[in-house]
């Protein structure tokens, strides 16, 4: 896979404004260039100014202003002076499932481009609203879910966090709490905990903490564990996001 035919410098750090909440990492600012890589998140890229080139594993390229790349698909990204939004969405969330459904061929750049056009055509406000509020907001949270979220905030530095233990503390069965998490928050329990850990670690790094301190505060074994999780989820290590102005959104 080539980086792209634009020969732009490869970025090692993102810049702009970052917003992070369980299930979504969103960066708004200049769109840079990345060589071939993959990540577990579903990627949404929308250029409000300019365009970018997205390239799949077979070297097929599409110049576009919007694209959706499904999880774990190798791709390269190149933008020359473009500005917009790049979001990473948890594939096991309801929003991730919505995005994946729009892509008719997960491994083809043409399909990524087509899905991006479908998503943004006349619906840019909806897209950005869904990215910033990915859960089910049509009804209040079940009391058990609300209590579980509060409990998680106090136990996040422990390893591991078990669903059965948390369910017992909020007086629900394990299966019931698991179902309610997916229903009310739009994300599985396991994925929710992983994103909470990444959120806490990111906030700690933004406050000037070392990677080791951030890892321990968020319940990772060590800085290597944090780096592996961040790289697998977003395709980049925590240091790639260190120059971003972070807005940590409510959990």
mmCIF file of N, CA and C in Angstrom, residues 28 31 46-50 65 83-85 124 128:
data_model
loop_
_atom_site.group_PDB
_atom_site.id
_atom_site.type_symbol
_atom_site.label_atom_id
_atom_site.label_comp_id
_atom_site.label_asym_id
_atom_site.label_seq_id
_atom_site.Cartn_x
_atom_site.Cartn_y
_atom_site.Cartn_z
ATOM 1 N N UNK A 28 -11.300 17.642 15.419
ATOM 2 C CA UNK A 28 -11.666 18.671 14.444
ATOM 3 C C UNK A 28 -10.473 19.582 14.225
ATOM 4 N N UNK A 31 -6.542 18.131 8.447
ATOM 5 C CA UNK A 31 -6.445 16.708 8.140
ATOM 6 C C UNK A 31 -5.060 16.425 7.575
ATOM 7 N N UNK A 46 -14.643 13.610 7.403
ATOM 8 C CA UNK A 46 -15.423 14.586 6.651
ATOM 9 C C UNK A 46 -14.593 15.857 6.514
ATOM 10 N N UNK A 47 -14.296 16.248 5.277
ATOM 11 C CA UNK A 47 -13.556 17.488 5.015
ATOM 12 C C UNK A 47 -14.561 18.611 4.777
ATOM 13 N N UNK A 48 -14.554 19.605 5.656
ATOM 14 C CA UNK A 48 -15.410 20.772 5.460
ATOM 15 C C UNK A 48 -14.770 21.750 4.471
ATOM 16 N N UNK A 49 -13.435 21.707 4.388
ATOM 17 C CA UNK A 49 -12.709 22.499 3.402
ATOM 18 C C UNK A 49 -11.693 21.581 2.738
ATOM 19 N N UNK A 50 -11.673 21.579 1.401
ATOM 20 C CA UNK A 50 -10.728 20.743 0.676
ATOM 21 C C UNK A 50 -11.206 19.300 0.558
ATOM 22 N N UNK A 65 -14.559 14.035 -0.163
ATOM 23 C CA UNK A 65 -14.656 14.924 1.002
ATOM 24 C C UNK A 65 -15.314 14.220 2.187
ATOM 25 N N UNK A 83 -9.347 20.657 5.873
ATOM 26 C CA UNK A 83 -9.751 20.868 7.266
ATOM 27 C C UNK A 83 -11.097 20.223 7.471
ATOM 28 N N UNK A 84 -11.274 19.562 8.613
ATOM 29 C CA UNK A 84 -12.551 18.921 8.853
ATOM 30 C C UNK A 84 -12.552 18.108 10.127
ATOM 31 N N UNK A 85 -13.263 16.991 10.107
ATOM 32 C CA UNK A 85 -13.452 16.153 11.282
ATOM 33 C C UNK A 85 -13.069 14.712 10.960
ATOM 34 N N UNK A 124 -25.361 16.727 7.538
ATOM 35 C CA UNK A 124 -24.136 17.020 8.267
ATOM 36 C C UNK A 124 -24.414 17.334 9.736
ATOM 37 N N UNK A 128 -22.836 15.120 12.983
ATOM 38 C CA UNK A 128 -22.069 15.671 14.083
ATOM 39 C C UNK A 128 -22.823 15.535 15.408
#
